[in-house]
Tab-separated table of C-alpha atoms in Angstrom:
chain	number	residue	atom	x	y	z
A	1	MET	CA	-11.857	-4.613	3.526
A	2	GLY	CA	-10.850	-4.175	7.100
A	3	THR	CA	-7.136	-3.951	7.973
A	4	THR	CA	-5.177	-3.781	10.990
A	5	SER	CA	-3.723	-0.651	12.409
A	6	PRO	CA	-0.424	-0.546	14.743
A	7	HIS	CA	-2.710	1.443	17.269
A	8	ASP	CA	-5.519	-1.115	17.238
A	9	THR	CA	-3.499	-3.067	20.069
A	10	PRO	CA	-5.962	-4.131	22.722
A	11	ARG	CA	-6.238	-1.786	25.435
A	12	ALA	CA	-5.752	-4.894	27.684
A	13	THR	CA	-2.645	-5.911	26.365
A	14	ARG	CA	-0.810	-2.368	26.440
A	15	GLY	CA	1.959	-1.707	28.783
A	16	PRO	CA	1.463	0.508	31.858
A	17	SER	CA	3.643	3.263	29.851
A	18	THR	CA	2.094	2.712	26.431
A	19	PRO	CA	-0.094	6.088	25.707
A	20	ASP	CA	-3.631	4.992	24.163
A	21	PRO	CA	-4.540	6.453	20.964
A	22	ALA	CA	-7.998	7.092	22.333
A	23	ARG	CA	-6.523	10.051	24.196
A	24	ARG	CA	-4.322	11.968	21.135
A	25	ASN	CA	-6.358	15.502	20.150
A	26	PRO	CA	-8.408	14.824	17.189
A	27	ARG	CA	-7.491	18.189	15.582
A	28	SER	CA	-3.420	17.847	16.739
A	29	ARG	CA	-3.681	14.353	14.884
A	30	GLN	CA	-5.124	16.374	11.748
A	31	ALA	CA	-2.896	19.138	11.726
A	32	ILE	CA	0.013	16.624	11.821
A	33	PHE	CA	-1.296	14.395	9.369
A	34	ASP	CA	-1.995	17.558	7.205
A	35	ALA	CA	1.363	18.867	7.517
A	36	SER	CA	3.264	15.305	6.441
A	37	LEU	CA	1.608	15.266	3.630
A	38	ASP	CA	2.300	18.901	2.661
A	39	LEU	CA	6.017	18.453	3.174
A	40	VAL	CA	6.967	15.430	1.881
A	41	GLY	CA	4.916	16.623	-1.321
A	42	LYS	CA	7.078	19.972	-0.931
A	43	VAL	CA	10.428	19.010	0.462
A	44	GLY	CA	10.354	14.764	-0.321
A	45	TYR	CA	10.838	11.871	2.156
A	46	GLU	CA	14.652	12.505	2.515
A	47	LYS	CA	13.993	15.854	3.740
A	48	LEU	CA	10.890	15.064	5.792
A	49	THR	CA	11.618	15.650	9.473
A	50	ILE	CA	9.545	15.433	12.763
A	51	GLU	CA	10.869	18.738	13.708
A	52	ALA	CA	9.576	20.210	10.298
A	53	ILE	CA	6.097	18.295	10.993
A	54	ALA	CA	5.611	19.927	14.345
A	55	ALA	CA	6.590	23.029	13.581
A	56	GLN	CA	3.860	23.084	10.900
A	57	ALA	CA	1.134	21.281	12.875
A	58	GLY	CA	1.429	23.872	15.728
A	59	VAL	CA	2.863	21.009	18.064
A	60	GLY	CA	6.019	20.110	19.827
A	61	LYS	CA	7.762	17.228	18.855
A	62	GLN	CA	7.651	15.035	21.348
A	63	THR	CA	4.070	15.026	20.977
A	64	ILE	CA	4.770	13.491	17.574
A	65	TYR	CA	7.206	10.737	18.952
A	66	ARG	CA	5.105	10.298	21.532
A	67	TRP	CA	2.340	8.700	19.182
A	68	TRP	CA	4.812	7.367	16.221
A	69	PRO	CA	8.341	6.242	16.646
A	70	SER	CA	9.210	7.776	12.845
A	71	LYS	CA	8.484	10.141	10.036
A	72	ALA	CA	7.335	6.956	8.216
A	73	ALA	CA	5.098	5.848	10.906
A	74	VAL	CA	3.257	9.233	10.945
A	75	LEU	CA	3.281	9.358	7.267
A	76	LEU	CA	2.009	5.795	6.938
A	77	ASP	CA	-1.284	7.138	9.584
A	78	ALA	CA	-1.639	9.964	7.420
A	79	PHE	CA	-1.501	8.760	4.353
A	80	THR	CA	-3.975	5.555	5.360
A	81	ALA	CA	-6.109	7.864	7.274
A	82	THR	CA	-8.439	8.301	4.661
A	83	VAL	CA	-8.925	4.745	3.161
A	84	GLU	CA	-9.445	3.471	6.815
A	85	HIS	CA	-12.781	5.524	6.984
A	86	PRO	CA	-15.909	3.266	7.079
A	87	ASP	CA	-17.334	5.204	4.158
A	88	TYR	CA	-14.449	4.695	2.123
A	89	ASP	CA	-15.098	0.882	1.909
A	90	ALA	CA	-17.163	0.999	-1.263
A	91	GLU	CA	-17.659	-2.017	-3.139
A	92	PHE	CA	-15.912	-2.457	-6.725
A	93	PRO	CA	-18.142	-1.798	-9.549
A	94	ASP	CA	-20.279	-4.854	-10.914
A	95	SER	CA	-22.104	-3.838	-14.187
A	96	GLY	CA	-22.188	-7.257	-15.151
A	97	ASP	CA	-19.487	-6.236	-17.620
A	98	LEU	CA	-16.217	-7.404	-16.357
A	99	VAL	CA	-14.024	-6.107	-18.665
A	100	ALA	CA	-15.781	-2.320	-18.293
A	101	ASP	CA	-15.707	-2.684	-14.759
A	102	LEU	CA	-11.851	-3.137	-14.577
A	103	LYS	CA	-10.780	-0.802	-17.160
A	104	GLY	CA	-13.190	2.129	-15.453
A	105	VAL	CA	-11.819	1.412	-12.120
A	106	LEU	CA	-7.837	1.753	-13.579
A	107	ARG	CA	-8.457	4.444	-15.427
A	108	ALA	CA	-9.695	5.827	-12.041
A	109	THR	CA	-6.261	4.793	-10.425
A	110	VAL	CA	-4.505	6.415	-13.816
A	111	ASP	CA	-5.964	9.853	-12.200
A	112	GLU	CA	-5.390	9.244	-8.742
A	113	PHE	CA	-1.438	7.954	-9.065
A	114	ASN	CA	-1.023	11.279	-11.510
A	115	ASP	CA	-2.374	13.958	-8.829
A	116	PRO	CA	0.685	14.830	-7.244
A	117	ALA	CA	-1.059	15.106	-3.724
A	118	PHE	CA	-1.677	11.240	-3.795
A	119	GLU	CA	1.452	10.364	-5.715
A	120	ALA	CA	4.127	12.205	-3.355
A	121	PRO	CA	3.447	10.479	-0.384
A	122	TYR	CA	2.370	7.188	-1.369
A	123	ARG	CA	5.835	6.717	-3.648
A	124	ALA	CA	7.795	8.286	-0.777
A	125	LEU	CA	6.065	5.106	1.349
A	126	ALA	CA	7.084	2.687	-1.572
A	127	ILE	CA	10.771	3.953	-1.400
A	128	ALA	CA	11.153	3.781	1.723
A	129	SER	CA	9.519	0.463	2.491
A	130	ALA	CA	12.447	-1.404	0.034
A	131	GLY	CA	14.731	-0.733	2.926
A	132	ASP	CA	12.492	-1.072	6.296
A	133	PRO	CA	10.819	-4.595	6.486
A	134	GLU	CA	8.686	-3.419	9.104
A	135	LEU	CA	7.174	-0.565	7.495
A	136	ALA	CA	7.237	-2.604	4.328
A	137	HIS	CA	5.036	-5.414	5.890
A	138	SER	CA	2.695	-2.348	7.385
A	139	PHE	CA	2.570	-0.894	3.893
A	140	VAL	CA	1.550	-4.055	2.383
A	141	THR	CA	-1.190	-4.752	4.856
A	142	ARG	CA	-2.699	-1.583	5.132
A	143	LEU	CA	-2.460	0.024	1.509
A	144	SER	CA	-1.277	-2.462	-1.234
A	145	GLU	CA	-3.459	-5.861	0.065
A	146	ARG	CA	-6.457	-3.725	0.553
A	147	GLY	CA	-6.158	-2.785	-3.250
A	148	VAL	CA	-5.410	-6.412	-4.282
A	149	GLN	CA	-8.413	-7.827	-2.509
A	150	VAL	CA	-11.229	-5.749	-3.964
A	151	TYR	CA	-9.779	-6.770	-7.369
A	152	MET	CA	-9.768	-10.653	-6.069
A	153	ASP	CA	-13.377	-10.210	-5.411
A	154	ARG	CA	-14.528	-8.935	-8.509
A	155	LEU	CA	-12.518	-11.708	-10.410
A	156	ARG	CA	-14.211	-14.229	-8.099
A	157	THR	CA	-17.910	-13.020	-9.245
A	158	ALA	CA	-17.081	-13.382	-12.519
A	159	GLN	CA	-15.641	-17.081	-12.059
A	160	GLN	CA	-18.359	-18.009	-10.152
A	161	ALA	CA	-20.560	-16.780	-12.916
A	162	GLY	CA	-18.341	-18.671	-15.281
A	163	GLU	CA	-16.711	-16.056	-17.076
A	164	ILE	CA	-13.126	-17.160	-16.027
A	165	ASP	CA	-11.512	-20.218	-16.063
A	166	PRO	CA	-12.195	-22.162	-12.598
A	167	ARG	CA	-8.729	-23.092	-12.269
A	168	THR	CA	-7.643	-19.880	-12.306
A	169	ASP	CA	-5.740	-18.723	-9.408
A	170	LEU	CA	-7.062	-15.201	-8.531
A	171	ARG	CA	-4.451	-13.910	-6.701
A	172	ILE	CA	-1.976	-14.355	-9.944
A	173	ALA	CA	-4.602	-13.312	-12.061
A	174	THR	CA	-5.134	-9.649	-10.520
A	175	GLU	CA	-1.105	-9.458	-10.282
A	176	LEU	CA	-1.086	-9.990	-14.147
A	177	ILE	CA	-3.371	-6.860	-14.146
A	178	LEU	CA	-1.847	-4.777	-11.445
A	179	SER	CA	2.086	-5.763	-11.389
A	180	PRO	CA	2.663	-4.090	-14.515
A	181	PHE	CA	1.160	-0.881	-13.115
A	182	SER	CA	3.193	-0.873	-10.347
A	183	GLN	CA	6.156	-1.354	-12.264
A	184	ARG	CA	5.491	1.377	-14.619
A	185	TRP	CA	4.487	3.593	-11.889
A	186	LEU	CA	7.513	2.958	-9.753
A	187	THR	CA	10.262	2.992	-12.634
A	188	ARG	CA	8.332	5.782	-14.403
A	189	SER	CA	9.407	4.138	-17.589
A	190	ALA	CA	6.713	5.650	-19.424
A	191	PRO	CA	3.729	7.532	-18.768
A	192	LEU	CA	0.161	6.423	-16.735
A	193	THR	CA	-2.315	6.334	-19.402
A	194	TYR	CA	-5.806	5.252	-19.993
A	195	GLU	CA	-4.616	3.477	-23.439
A	196	PHE	CA	-1.862	1.738	-21.225
A	197	THR	CA	-4.499	0.284	-18.554
A	198	ASP	CA	-7.030	-0.744	-20.970
A	199	ALA	CA	-4.368	-2.807	-23.005
A	200	LEU	CA	-3.131	-4.274	-19.438
A	201	VAL	CA	-7.166	-5.556	-19.026
A	202	ASP	CA	-7.515	-6.750	-22.749
A	203	HIS	CA	-4.308	-8.921	-22.637
A	204	ALA	CA	-4.906	-10.605	-19.226
A	205	LEU	CA	-7.874	-11.323	-19.513
A	206	ARG	CA	-7.535	-12.913	-23.191
A	207	GLY	CA	-6.134	-15.743	-21.378
A	208	LEU	CA	-8.361	-15.976	-18.444
A	209	LEU	CA	-12.022	-15.464	-19.694
A	210	THR	CA	-13.948	-18.437	-20.874
A	211	ARG	CA	-15.607	-16.929	-23.705
A	212	ALA	CA	-14.349	-13.636	-25.609
A	213	PRO	CA	-15.699	-10.417	-23.973
A	214	ARG	CA	-18.409	-8.512	-25.305
A	215	GLU	CA	-16.998	-5.838	-27.696
C-alpha cells in the first residue's frame, strides 16, 4: 500500500538549489505538523496562514517556505505523516465473513470521520483540492487511493473465493460502497452513523455476492 510523496524525489534528480528533505530538523518538522493540524481545527482552512503555523511551531516562516510551497502542502504532509508510517499499513481484516469485515471497517471509519481532530484537516484538504488540480492529484494518490485499494484487495479475496461474481469490476464495486459515504460526509446531508454504513454494505453486496450473506 505504498504511496509516493512529492518529497520522495531521488537525490540524483534534484537541482543544486533544491533542499534535501533528509536534512530537515525532525523536531521542527513535527512542530510544524502539530501546529498546522491544531490551527486548521481552530480557525479553518481559509484563515490558516504560514505565518500562524510558524509562530505556533516556534520557527521562522522562511523555514516552512524552504520545504513547502503553500499551506496546503504543509497540511497534506502533516495529515499523511501518520498513514505513511510503515506501522500504519495494516491489512484489511479477513475473518472469512466479508459482510462483517466491511461493516466493521466502515463503522471504524464513521468514528474517524466524526472525530474533529481528523475531520477538520481532511475536510479542509478535500475542499481545497476542488480548486487546485495539483493538490487534488496529491490528495487522491496519497490519501483517497490508499483507502480504495485496501477495499479492492479485500473484495478481490472474496471474488477469488467465489463469493463475488467473477465479472464484477472491483473498482466500481468499491466505489458503490465508498462514494455514498463520501457524498454524505462532504455535503453534511445527514449524519454518518453505523446504521447508514451497515445499510450501504447490505445494498451494495446484494448485487455483488453470488450467494446470500450469512445472517
